[in-house]
């Protein structure tokens, strides 16, 4: 199987015709290939104006070369020197040729010399069957539905007919160099044209974040600080994926288990990435039996001192337990003792990157981070929350945070004071019955275990069962509840904050900021009697 980037096909945003090609490529291409799907880029025309573009599929073989492929579904026809897709004029040849030369220029610029590998273009018409007498402009470079199973042979034949550009003075570039140049352009850019769905644009990496990822290329270690919603977790994941593609052995760590599961899902198809909550990593690496862990749990410093010390001892006896790169998300959650041992987990001269938000330091009295020196990357642009949510949480966060230009306004933040149990039942009914929001898109966040909130002991609110686990869309009567501490680093389309009480130290400024920022689209704040939400 080839290395697919991204490894998962986006069913919601990509044409079905490309899904057919994606599946066929997965099944029929060997593991020597790297396949970039939906490769976005921004280029300049001859007048210097910027234009956004997309390559449907880019196939890279370290020895054979690169094939840029355009996919056109539906009814394809050609008459009077004009191509048509479902009766509409298209220009696939011009598009493919332009994209091929963009890739050539991109590589030449990145290599600082002419790109000395074969670069060809091809077309795929996945809804067409049988051999046809194709026009001269595409003869020999067309793949159809019946020939997709032979995609490996076709790509190799296309490149075999492409002239070599390599010379003794300018040999074929190294795989690591080509992937270094190509990887930042995979899903990192933002299109210039407005999306039909503004909510989709909200969660794309901004130009600031894309530049930050490119900057990381020049460093072995660096600290990235960013406000809530700045895309730190997405950047950490993409950085890990990029390093994995280049053959690196990567350790991707965070503090809490829910976030760790998300990291694992996003990296499971990338070889060489170990994603884990740090303390689960300690337990599994050391091999501590569950009964012993149960004894340790009585120690309040289990996470801050005991497990880091045990891992340090283990590393002393197993010095080969090291990674080429260590990436830590939510770095503000860790103690000095944890950092002391985490810094030992990468090889000598290995890579070490930490992503953090000091304003979300809710676990420790003091912020403790590794010493990376004075140089650091700072991200100020929130690209997770709607403008309404951003404005509501702004008083509690960093003063210099900004809302992304692409963020939708969203609905107004709803704030209520009174009987939180009754208000919660009412809001759940409104969201599910009136707004038709799926239960798995709603999460309730509190500062204490549910039985120590207005939910009470029976965990039933207005006919809804409150659970502390993921909820499927067909579980109509189940709603998730977590403490905001446990949900830290995660997000949900709809968040309800329960029992907000400024007399409760857990609902301090940092707690409110952390909890409110978990909502991507809608935020509801329920405050206790006689307590103002703000």
Short mmCIF file of C-alpha atoms in Angstrom, two decimals:
data_model
loop_
_atom_site.label_atom_id
_atom_site.label_comp_id
_atom_site.label_asym_id
_atom_site.label_seq_id
_atom_site.Cartn_x
_atom_site.Cartn_y
_atom_site.Cartn_z
CA UNK A 1 0.00 0.00 0.00
CA UNK A 2 1.35 3.47 -0.84
CA UNK A 3 1.81 6.21 1.74
CA UNK A 4 -1.37 8.28 1.40
CA UNK A 5 -1.33 11.90 2.55
CA UNK A 6 -3.74 12.54 4.08
CA UNK A 7 -4.33 8.87 4.96
CA UNK A 8 -8.11 9.27 5.33
CA UNK A 9 -10.45 10.35 2.53
CA UNK A 10 -12.67 13.35 3.38
CA UNK A 11 -16.11 12.08 2.36
CA UNK A 12 -17.85 15.34 3.21
CA UNK A 13 -15.83 17.77 1.14
CA UNK A 14 -14.44 15.83 -1.82
CA UNK A 15 -16.15 14.59 -5.04
CA UNK A 16 -17.16 10.93 -5.29
CA UNK A 17 -15.06 10.58 -8.45
CA UNK A 18 -11.92 11.30 -6.40
CA UNK A 19 -12.99 8.77 -3.78
CA UNK A 20 -13.06 6.07 -6.50
CA UNK A 21 -9.49 6.95 -7.47
CA UNK A 22 -8.36 7.22 -3.82
CA UNK A 23 -9.63 3.69 -3.01
CA UNK A 24 -8.17 2.21 -6.20
CA UNK A 25 -4.78 3.80 -5.56
CA UNK A 26 -4.78 2.48 -1.97
CA UNK A 27 -5.48 -1.05 -3.18
CA UNK A 28 -3.33 -1.23 -6.31
CA UNK A 29 -0.24 0.94 -5.82
CA UNK A 30 2.90 -0.45 -4.15
CA UNK A 31 4.48 0.94 -0.99
CA UNK A 32 7.25 2.63 -2.95
CA UNK A 33 4.90 5.49 -3.82
CA UNK A 34 3.89 8.62 -1.92
CA UNK A 35 0.43 9.86 -2.89
CA UNK A 36 -0.69 13.42 -2.11
CA UNK A 37 -4.43 13.94 -2.47
CA UNK A 38 -6.03 17.38 -2.86
CA UNK A 39 -2.69 19.18 -3.01
CA UNK A 40 -3.49 22.91 -2.54
CA UNK A 41 -1.15 25.69 -3.58
CA UNK A 42 -1.04 29.41 -4.28
CA UNK A 43 0.98 30.64 -7.24
CA UNK A 44 1.66 33.85 -9.16
CA UNK A 45 0.70 34.44 -12.78
CA UNK A 46 2.82 36.41 -15.24
CA UNK A 47 1.30 39.66 -13.95
CA UNK A 48 2.30 38.77 -10.38
CA UNK A 49 -1.28 38.16 -9.23
CA UNK A 50 -1.90 35.29 -6.83
CA UNK A 51 -4.17 32.42 -7.78
CA UNK A 52 -5.18 29.41 -5.74
CA UNK A 53 -4.94 25.99 -7.31
CA UNK A 54 -5.35 22.33 -6.49
CA UNK A 55 -3.81 19.14 -7.82
CA UNK A 56 -6.21 16.25 -7.42
CA UNK A 57 -3.47 13.62 -7.04
CA UNK A 58 0.31 13.92 -6.99
CA UNK A 59 2.20 10.62 -7.22
CA UNK A 60 5.85 10.59 -6.16
CA UNK A 61 8.27 7.70 -6.62
CA UNK A 62 11.81 8.42 -5.32
CA UNK A 63 13.38 6.80 -8.39
CA UNK A 64 10.77 6.96 -11.16
CA UNK A 65 9.62 10.56 -10.65
CA UNK A 66 6.37 12.51 -10.23
CA UNK A 67 3.01 12.28 -11.99
CA UNK A 68 0.46 15.06 -11.55
CA UNK A 69 -3.06 13.72 -12.17
CA UNK A 70 -6.31 15.56 -12.80
CA UNK A 71 -9.56 13.69 -12.08
CA UNK A 72 -12.74 14.49 -13.99
CA UNK A 73 -15.95 12.63 -13.15
CA UNK A 74 -19.29 12.56 -14.90
CA UNK A 75 -19.85 12.47 -18.65
CA UNK A 76 -16.62 13.41 -20.48
CA UNK A 77 -16.69 14.35 -24.15
CA UNK A 78 -14.43 16.01 -26.71
CA UNK A 79 -15.48 17.75 -29.90
CA UNK A 80 -14.21 20.60 -32.06
CA UNK A 81 -10.99 20.87 -30.02
CA UNK A 82 -12.96 21.41 -26.80
CA UNK A 83 -13.35 19.19 -23.72
CA UNK A 84 -16.72 18.96 -21.91
CA UNK A 85 -17.70 17.63 -18.49
CA UNK A 86 -21.43 17.02 -18.18
CA UNK A 87 -21.89 19.41 -21.09
CA UNK A 88 -19.78 22.22 -19.56
CA UNK A 89 -16.53 23.31 -21.23
CA UNK A 90 -13.36 22.41 -19.29
CA UNK A 91 -9.64 22.74 -19.95
CA UNK A 92 -8.03 19.67 -18.36
CA UNK A 93 -4.91 19.76 -20.54
CA UNK A 94 -4.08 23.38 -19.71
CA UNK A 95 -4.81 22.73 -16.05
CA UNK A 96 -2.62 19.63 -15.86
CA UNK A 97 0.22 21.27 -17.76
CA UNK A 98 0.11 24.36 -15.54
CA UNK A 99 0.14 22.21 -12.41
CA UNK A 100 3.05 20.14 -13.71
CA UNK A 101 5.17 23.23 -14.23
CA UNK A 102 4.15 24.57 -10.83
CA UNK A 103 5.53 21.41 -9.20
CA UNK A 104 8.69 21.68 -11.28
CA UNK A 105 9.21 25.30 -10.20
CA UNK A 106 8.37 24.47 -6.59
CA UNK A 107 11.01 21.74 -6.46
CA UNK A 108 13.62 23.82 -8.26
CA UNK A 109 13.10 26.65 -5.80
CA UNK A 110 13.30 24.33 -2.80
CA UNK A 111 16.35 22.47 -4.10
CA UNK A 112 18.01 25.72 -5.21
CA UNK A 113 18.80 24.13 -8.57
CA UNK A 114 16.79 22.74 -11.50
CA UNK A 115 14.59 19.82 -10.44
CA UNK A 116 16.39 16.85 -11.98
CA UNK A 117 13.67 14.21 -11.86
CA UNK A 118 10.94 13.18 -14.25
CA UNK A 119 7.70 15.15 -13.90
CA UNK A 120 4.71 14.14 -16.02
CA UNK A 121 0.96 14.71 -16.08
CA UNK A 122 -1.98 12.37 -16.50
CA UNK A 123 -5.77 12.33 -16.48
CA UNK A 124 -8.28 10.03 -14.83
CA UNK A 125 -11.88 9.72 -16.01
CA UNK A 126 -13.19 7.24 -13.38
CA UNK A 127 -16.71 7.18 -14.83
CA UNK A 128 -15.53 6.27 -18.35
CA UNK A 129 -15.14 2.66 -19.49
CA UNK A 130 -13.20 0.96 -22.25
CA UNK A 131 -10.45 2.05 -24.60
CA UNK A 132 -11.18 5.08 -26.73
CA UNK A 133 -9.34 6.93 -29.46
CA UNK A 134 -8.31 9.79 -27.23
CA UNK A 135 -7.18 13.13 -28.68
CA UNK A 136 -3.45 13.51 -29.26
CA UNK A 137 -3.16 15.91 -26.31
CA UNK A 138 -3.96 13.12 -23.80
CA UNK A 139 -3.06 9.96 -25.71
CA UNK A 140 -1.20 7.51 -23.48
CA UNK A 141 -1.84 9.43 -20.26
CA UNK A 142 -5.52 8.63 -19.56
CA UNK A 143 -6.73 6.28 -16.82
CA UNK A 144 -10.35 5.05 -16.88
CA UNK A 145 -12.50 2.98 -14.53
CA UNK A 146 -11.47 -0.32 -16.09
CA UNK A 147 -7.76 0.53 -16.07
CA UNK A 148 -7.56 1.83 -12.47
CA UNK A 149 -6.51 -1.61 -11.18
CA UNK A 150 -3.40 -1.24 -13.41
CA UNK A 151 -2.54 2.21 -11.99
CA UNK A 152 0.98 1.10 -11.01
CA UNK A 153 1.85 -0.06 -14.52
CA UNK A 154 0.27 3.02 -16.11
CA UNK A 155 2.21 5.47 -13.93
CA UNK A 156 5.48 3.67 -14.58
CA UNK A 157 4.79 3.63 -18.35
CA UNK A 158 4.03 7.35 -18.34
CA UNK A 159 7.29 8.12 -16.55
CA UNK A 160 9.21 5.72 -18.79
CA UNK A 161 8.17 7.89 -21.75
CA UNK A 162 9.22 11.09 -19.97
CA UNK A 163 12.75 12.38 -20.69
CA UNK A 164 15.27 12.24 -17.87
CA UNK A 165 16.46 15.57 -16.52
CA UNK A 166 19.21 14.24 -14.26
CA UNK A 167 22.88 14.71 -15.04
CA UNK A 168 26.11 13.73 -13.34
CA UNK A 169 26.40 17.27 -11.99
CA UNK A 170 22.72 17.42 -11.01
CA UNK A 171 21.56 13.91 -9.97
CA UNK A 172 18.09 12.82 -8.89
CA UNK A 173 17.29 14.62 -5.61
CA UNK A 174 17.13 12.71 -2.36
CA UNK A 175 13.73 11.48 -1.20
CA UNK A 176 14.04 13.43 2.07
CA UNK A 177 14.58 16.69 0.18
CA UNK A 178 11.61 16.17 -2.14
CA UNK A 179 9.29 15.26 0.74
CA UNK A 180 10.51 18.24 2.73
CA UNK A 181 9.45 20.51 -0.11
CA UNK A 182 6.16 18.79 -0.91
CA UNK A 183 4.87 18.11 2.60
CA UNK A 184 4.27 21.73 3.72
CA UNK A 185 1.95 22.21 0.74
CA UNK A 186 -0.30 19.31 1.70
CA UNK A 187 -3.45 20.70 3.33
CA UNK A 188 -1.56 23.58 4.93
CA UNK A 189 -2.49 26.45 2.64
CA UNK A 190 -5.74 28.40 2.61
CA UNK A 191 -7.54 29.08 -0.66
CA UNK A 192 -7.93 32.67 -1.72
CA UNK A 193 -11.45 32.17 -2.99
CA UNK A 194 -14.13 32.18 -0.26
CA UNK A 195 -15.56 28.82 0.73
CA UNK A 196 -19.28 28.27 0.31
CA UNK A 197 -19.26 27.01 3.86
CA UNK A 198 -17.59 29.52 6.17
CA UNK A 199 -17.56 27.04 9.01
CA UNK A 200 -15.18 24.85 7.00
CA UNK A 201 -12.76 27.74 6.55
CA UNK A 202 -12.72 28.35 10.30
CA UNK A 203 -10.71 25.20 10.92
CA UNK A 204 -8.14 25.49 8.13
CA UNK A 205 -4.65 26.46 9.07
CA UNK A 206 -4.07 30.16 8.66
CA UNK A 207 -1.16 31.64 6.72
CA UNK A 208 0.44 32.40 10.11
CA UNK A 209 0.31 28.75 11.11
CA UNK A 210 1.50 27.54 7.71
CA UNK A 211 4.49 29.87 7.96
CA UNK A 212 5.16 28.66 11.50
CA UNK A 213 5.30 25.05 10.31
CA UNK A 214 7.76 26.03 7.60
CA UNK A 215 9.87 27.90 10.16
CA UNK A 216 10.07 24.76 12.30
CA UNK A 217 11.96 23.14 9.42
CA UNK A 218 15.03 25.18 10.29
CA UNK A 219 15.21 24.20 13.96
CA UNK A 220 15.96 21.11 15.97
CA UNK A 221 13.99 22.38 18.96
CA UNK A 222 11.51 25.20 19.43
CA UNK A 223 8.67 26.42 21.62
CA UNK A 224 5.35 27.37 19.99
CA UNK A 225 3.05 29.49 22.16
CA UNK A 226 -0.49 30.20 21.04
CA UNK A 227 -3.88 31.31 22.27
CA UNK A 228 -6.77 28.88 22.56
CA UNK A 229 -8.02 27.88 19.13
CA UNK A 230 -4.78 28.85 17.39
CA UNK A 231 -4.44 25.39 15.83
CA UNK A 232 -1.58 24.17 18.03
CA UNK A 233 -2.87 20.59 18.16
CA UNK A 234 -3.44 20.49 14.40
CA UNK A 235 0.09 21.82 13.87
CA UNK A 236 1.56 19.27 16.27
CA UNK A 237 -0.21 16.47 14.40
CA UNK A 238 0.87 17.71 10.98
CA UNK A 239 4.44 18.18 12.15
CA UNK A 240 4.48 14.59 13.44
CA UNK A 241 3.02 13.35 10.16
CA UNK A 242 5.56 15.29 8.14
CA UNK A 243 8.48 13.88 10.16
CA UNK A 244 7.05 10.38 9.89
CA UNK A 245 6.82 10.64 6.11
CA UNK A 246 10.55 11.39 6.12
CA UNK A 247 11.26 8.20 8.01
CA UNK A 248 11.55 9.68 11.51
CA UNK A 249 10.54 7.80 14.64
CA UNK A 250 8.25 10.29 16.43
CA UNK A 251 6.83 10.46 19.96
CA UNK A 252 3.73 12.69 20.18
CA UNK A 253 2.74 13.40 23.78
CA UNK A 254 -0.01 15.26 25.60
CA UNK A 255 -1.39 15.29 29.15
CA UNK A 256 -4.96 14.00 29.08
CA UNK A 257 -6.42 10.78 27.73
CA UNK A 258 -9.22 12.22 25.59
CA UNK A 259 -6.78 14.35 23.62
CA UNK A 260 -4.39 11.39 23.36
CA UNK A 261 -7.12 9.31 21.71
CA UNK A 262 -7.65 12.08 19.17
CA UNK A 263 -3.91 12.20 18.44
CA UNK A 264 -3.86 8.44 18.00
CA UNK A 265 -6.77 8.49 15.54
CA UNK A 266 -5.11 11.21 13.47
CA UNK A 267 -1.74 9.43 13.28
CA UNK A 268 -2.64 5.73 13.27
CA UNK A 269 -1.91 5.34 9.55
CA UNK A 270 1.52 6.98 9.78
CA UNK A 271 4.29 4.51 10.57
CA UNK A 272 6.75 5.53 13.23
CA UNK A 273 4.44 7.78 15.29
CA UNK A 274 3.73 6.87 18.91
CA UNK A 275 0.93 9.08 20.26
CA UNK A 276 0.04 8.87 23.94
CA UNK A 277 -0.86 10.64 27.14
CA UNK A 278 2.47 10.99 28.94
CA UNK A 279 1.45 9.08 32.05
CA UNK A 280 -0.05 6.20 30.08
CA UNK A 281 3.21 6.16 28.11
CA UNK A 282 5.10 5.87 31.41
CA UNK A 283 2.95 2.98 32.65
CA UNK A 284 3.09 1.05 29.37
CA UNK A 285 6.80 1.65 28.76
CA UNK A 286 7.83 0.62 32.26
CA UNK A 287 5.32 -2.24 32.31
CA UNK A 288 3.78 -1.38 35.69
CA UNK A 289 1.00 -3.88 36.55
CA UNK A 290 -2.46 -2.49 37.22
CA UNK A 291 -2.51 -3.60 40.87
CA UNK A 292 0.68 -1.62 41.49
CA UNK A 293 -0.77 1.43 39.76
CA UNK A 294 -3.83 1.15 42.01
CA UNK A 295 -1.51 1.45 45.01
CA UNK A 296 0.28 4.42 43.49
CA UNK A 297 -3.03 6.24 42.89
CA UNK A 298 -3.28 7.01 46.61
CA UNK A 299 -0.24 9.27 46.17
CA UNK A 300 -1.39 12.79 45.18
CA UNK A 301 1.91 13.33 43.37
CA UNK A 302 1.52 10.26 41.15
CA UNK A 303 1.46 12.25 37.92
CA UNK A 304 3.72 15.13 38.89
CA UNK A 305 6.59 13.16 40.45
CA UNK A 306 6.14 9.39 40.93
CA UNK A 307 5.70 8.27 37.31
CA UNK A 308 8.35 10.64 35.91
CA UNK A 309 10.84 9.33 38.48
CA UNK A 310 10.00 5.71 37.64
CA UNK A 311 10.45 6.41 33.93
CA UNK A 312 13.78 8.07 34.58
CA UNK A 313 15.00 4.93 36.37
CA UNK A 314 13.71 2.80 33.50
CA UNK A 315 15.56 4.91 30.93
CA UNK A 316 18.77 4.50 32.93
CA UNK A 317 18.51 0.73 32.36
CA UNK A 318 17.21 1.08 28.79
CA UNK A 319 19.25 3.89 27.20
CA UNK A 320 18.21 2.83 23.68
CA UNK A 321 14.60 3.85 24.33
CA UNK A 322 14.78 7.06 22.31
CA UNK A 323 12.96 8.73 19.43
CA UNK A 324 14.23 10.80 16.52
CA UNK A 325 11.74 13.51 17.47
CA UNK A 326 9.58 14.33 20.48
CA UNK A 327 6.55 16.62 20.07
CA UNK A 328 4.51 17.73 23.09
CA UNK A 329 1.05 19.31 22.86
CA UNK A 330 -0.56 21.23 25.74
CA UNK A 331 2.90 21.72 27.22
CA UNK A 332 1.67 24.04 29.99
CA UNK A 333 0.15 20.99 31.75
CA UNK A 334 3.47 19.37 32.67
CA UNK A 335 5.63 19.72 35.78
CA UNK A 336 9.39 20.24 35.97
CA UNK A 337 9.85 16.58 36.97
CA UNK A 338 8.00 15.49 33.83
CA UNK A 339 10.06 17.77 31.59
CA UNK A 340 13.29 16.46 33.09
CA UNK A 341 12.51 12.97 31.84
CA UNK A 342 10.72 13.95 28.59
CA UNK A 343 13.90 15.75 27.51
CA UNK A 344 15.71 12.39 27.71
CA UNK A 345 13.36 10.68 25.25
CA UNK A 346 14.88 11.96 22.02
CA UNK A 347 18.20 10.87 20.56
CA UNK A 348 21.25 13.08 20.81
CA UNK A 349 20.80 15.93 18.34
CA UNK A 350 17.16 14.81 17.93
CA UNK A 351 14.20 17.11 17.40
CA UNK A 352 12.11 18.50 20.26
CA UNK A 353 9.06 20.75 19.86
CA UNK A 354 6.59 21.96 22.48
CA UNK A 355 3.19 23.59 21.83
CA UNK A 356 1.60 25.45 24.73
CA UNK A 357 -0.83 28.12 25.93
CA UNK A 358 0.25 29.65 29.27
CA UNK A 359 -3.28 31.05 29.76
CA UNK A 360 -4.56 27.46 30.06
CA UNK A 361 -2.19 26.50 32.86
CA UNK A 362 -4.93 25.15 35.13
CA UNK A 363 -3.10 22.26 36.79
CA UNK A 364 0.07 23.81 38.22
CA UNK A 365 0.77 26.75 40.50
CA UNK A 366 3.60 27.89 38.25
CA UNK A 367 4.21 27.52 34.53
CA UNK A 368 7.21 25.29 33.85
CA UNK A 369 8.56 24.75 30.34
CA UNK A 370 11.84 23.49 28.87
CA UNK A 371 14.42 26.17 28.20
CA UNK A 372 14.51 26.72 24.45
CA UNK A 373 16.21 30.08 24.74
CA UNK A 374 14.68 33.43 23.80
CA UNK A 375 13.52 32.40 20.32
CA UNK A 376 9.95 31.11 20.06
CA UNK A 377 6.94 31.18 17.73
CA UNK A 378 3.84 33.01 18.94
CA UNK A 379 0.41 32.35 17.39
CA UNK A 380 -2.20 35.03 18.08
CA UNK A 381 -4.99 34.11 15.66
CA UNK A 382 -7.94 32.01 16.85
CA UNK A 383 -9.25 29.80 14.05
CA UNK A 384 -11.46 27.43 16.07
CA UNK A 385 -14.29 29.50 17.53
CA UNK A 386 -16.98 31.62 15.93
CA UNK A 387 -16.72 35.38 16.42
CA UNK A 388 -19.51 35.33 19.00
CA UNK A 389 -17.70 32.74 21.11
CA UNK A 390 -14.34 34.47 20.65
CA UNK A 391 -15.76 37.80 21.91
CA UNK A 392 -17.36 36.08 24.92
CA UNK A 393 -14.11 34.44 26.04
CA UNK A 394 -11.79 37.32 25.09
CA UNK A 395 -11.95 39.02 28.55
CA UNK A 396 -10.44 35.89 30.10
CA UNK A 397 -7.67 35.21 27.56
CA UNK A 398 -4.56 36.97 26.25
CA UNK A 399 -5.22 40.59 25.29
CA UNK A 400 -3.41 40.30 21.96
CA UNK A 401 -5.43 37.32 20.64
CA UNK A 402 -7.19 37.89 17.32
CA UNK A 403 -10.12 36.23 15.60
CA UNK A 404 -9.46 34.67 12.18
CA UNK A 405 -10.82 36.66 9.24
CA UNK A 406 -12.43 33.44 8.00
CA UNK A 407 -14.35 32.79 11.24
CA UNK A 408 -18.15 32.90 10.84
CA UNK A 409 -20.17 35.15 13.15
CA UNK A 410 -22.13 32.19 14.52
CA UNK A 411 -25.04 32.33 16.94
CA UNK A 412 -25.09 34.46 20.08
CA UNK A 413 -23.66 32.95 23.26
CA UNK A 414 -26.56 32.06 25.60
CA UNK A 415 -26.05 32.89 29.30
CA UNK A 416 -28.52 32.14 32.09
CA UNK A 417 -28.57 32.37 35.87
CA UNK A 418 -30.86 30.25 38.04
CA UNK A 419 -31.70 26.60 38.62
CA UNK A 420 -29.02 24.92 36.53
CA UNK A 421 -30.72 21.51 36.50
CA UNK A 422 -33.90 22.95 35.01
CA UNK A 423 -32.04 25.22 32.61
CA UNK A 424 -29.89 22.30 31.44
CA UNK A 425 -32.98 20.18 30.71
CA UNK A 426 -34.51 23.07 28.77
CA UNK A 427 -31.37 23.72 26.72
CA UNK A 428 -30.92 20.06 25.84
CA UNK A 429 -34.50 19.89 24.61
CA UNK A 430 -34.10 23.10 22.60
CA UNK A 431 -30.86 21.97 20.97
CA UNK A 432 -32.09 18.49 20.02
CA UNK A 433 -35.78 19.09 19.28
CA UNK A 434 -35.85 22.63 17.92
CA UNK A 435 -32.38 22.99 16.45
CA UNK A 436 -32.11 19.30 15.46
CA UNK A 437 -28.52 19.05 16.69
CA UNK A 438 -27.22 15.50 17.00
CA UNK A 439 -26.49 14.42 20.58
CA UNK A 440 -22.92 13.46 19.69
CA UNK A 441 -22.19 17.11 18.85
CA UNK A 442 -23.09 18.31 22.35
CA UNK A 443 -20.94 18.16 25.46
CA UNK A 444 -21.61 19.42 28.99
CA UNK A 445 -18.55 20.72 30.84
CA UNK A 446 -18.35 21.28 34.57
CA UNK A 447 -15.76 21.81 37.24
CA UNK A 448 -16.59 18.71 39.31
CA UNK A 449 -17.77 15.13 38.91
CA UNK A 450 -21.40 15.08 37.68
CA UNK A 451 -22.80 13.82 40.98
CA UNK A 452 -21.27 16.88 42.65
CA UNK A 453 -23.06 19.25 40.28
CA UNK A 454 -26.72 20.16 39.76
CA UNK A 455 -27.04 16.99 37.66
CA UNK A 456 -27.16 14.97 40.87
CA UNK A 457 -26.82 11.29 41.63
CA UNK A 458 -29.20 9.72 39.11
CA UNK A 459 -27.48 11.27 36.06
CA UNK A 460 -30.82 11.93 34.37
CA UNK A 461 -31.72 15.39 33.12
CA UNK A 462 -34.98 16.01 31.27
CA UNK A 463 -35.08 12.47 29.92
CA UNK A 464 -31.44 12.52 28.84
CA UNK A 465 -28.91 10.14 30.35
CA UNK A 466 -25.63 11.85 31.24
CA UNK A 467 -22.59 9.72 30.36
CA UNK A 468 -18.82 10.15 30.49
CA UNK A 469 -17.94 8.47 27.21
CA UNK A 470 -18.27 9.09 23.47
CA UNK A 471 -21.85 9.12 22.17
CA UNK A 472 -23.02 7.84 18.78
CA UNK A 473 -25.46 9.88 16.69
CA UNK A 474 -28.16 7.21 17.08
CA UNK A 475 -28.01 7.29 20.90
CA UNK A 476 -30.81 9.83 21.06
CA UNK A 477 -31.01 10.05 24.86
CA UNK A 478 -27.33 10.18 25.85
CA UNK A 479 -25.32 13.37 26.38
CA UNK A 480 -21.61 13.54 27.26
CA UNK A 481 -20.38 15.16 30.47
CA UNK A 482 -16.75 15.83 31.36
CA UNK A 483 -14.93 18.17 33.64
CA UNK A 484 -13.34 20.91 31.56
CA UNK A 485 -10.00 19.71 32.92
CA UNK A 486 -10.50 16.27 31.36
CA UNK A 487 -11.82 17.77 28.10
CA UNK A 488 -8.83 20.07 27.83
CA UNK A 489 -7.34 20.14 24.34
CA UNK A 490 -10.55 18.75 22.83
CA UNK A 491 -13.47 20.50 21.15
CA UNK A 492 -17.17 20.10 20.40
CA UNK A 493 -19.60 21.91 18.13
CA UNK A 494 -21.88 22.71 21.07
CA UNK A 495 -20.65 23.19 24.65
CA UNK A 496 -22.79 23.80 27.73
CA UNK A 497 -20.93 25.07 30.80
CA UNK A 498 -22.70 23.90 33.94
CA UNK A 499 -22.81 25.42 37.43
CA UNK A 500 -20.50 28.32 36.62
CA UNK A 501 -19.74 29.96 39.97
CA UNK A 502 -17.11 32.65 40.40
CA UNK A 503 -16.96 31.76 44.11
CA UNK A 504 -15.68 28.33 43.10
CA UNK A 505 -11.87 28.53 42.59
CA UNK A 506 -12.14 26.03 39.76
CA UNK A 507 -14.16 28.61 37.81
CA UNK A 508 -11.40 31.20 37.89
CA UNK A 509 -10.34 33.20 34.85
CA UNK A 510 -8.15 30.45 33.41
CA UNK A 511 -10.83 27.85 34.02
CA UNK A 512 -13.48 29.90 32.21
CA UNK A 513 -11.14 30.68 29.33
CA UNK A 514 -10.19 27.02 28.93
CA UNK A 515 -13.77 25.75 29.14
CA UNK A 516 -15.37 28.36 26.87
CA UNK A 517 -12.77 27.85 24.16
CA UNK A 518 -13.81 24.21 23.71
CA UNK A 519 -16.95 25.25 21.77
CA UNK A 520 -16.53 25.63 18.03
CA UNK A 521 -20.06 26.74 17.00
CA UNK A 522 -22.38 27.27 19.98
CA UNK A 523 -21.77 28.07 23.64
CA UNK A 524 -24.27 28.02 26.50
CA UNK A 525 -23.25 29.24 29.98
CA UNK A 526 -25.42 28.18 32.93
CA UNK A 527 -24.65 29.96 36.20
CA UNK A 528 -25.79 29.13 39.72
CA UNK A 529 -28.41 31.18 41.58
CA UNK A 530 -27.42 34.74 42.43
CA UNK A 531 -24.08 34.39 40.64
CA UNK A 532 -23.42 36.50 37.56
CA UNK A 533 -21.88 34.60 34.67
CA UNK A 534 -19.22 37.28 34.37
#
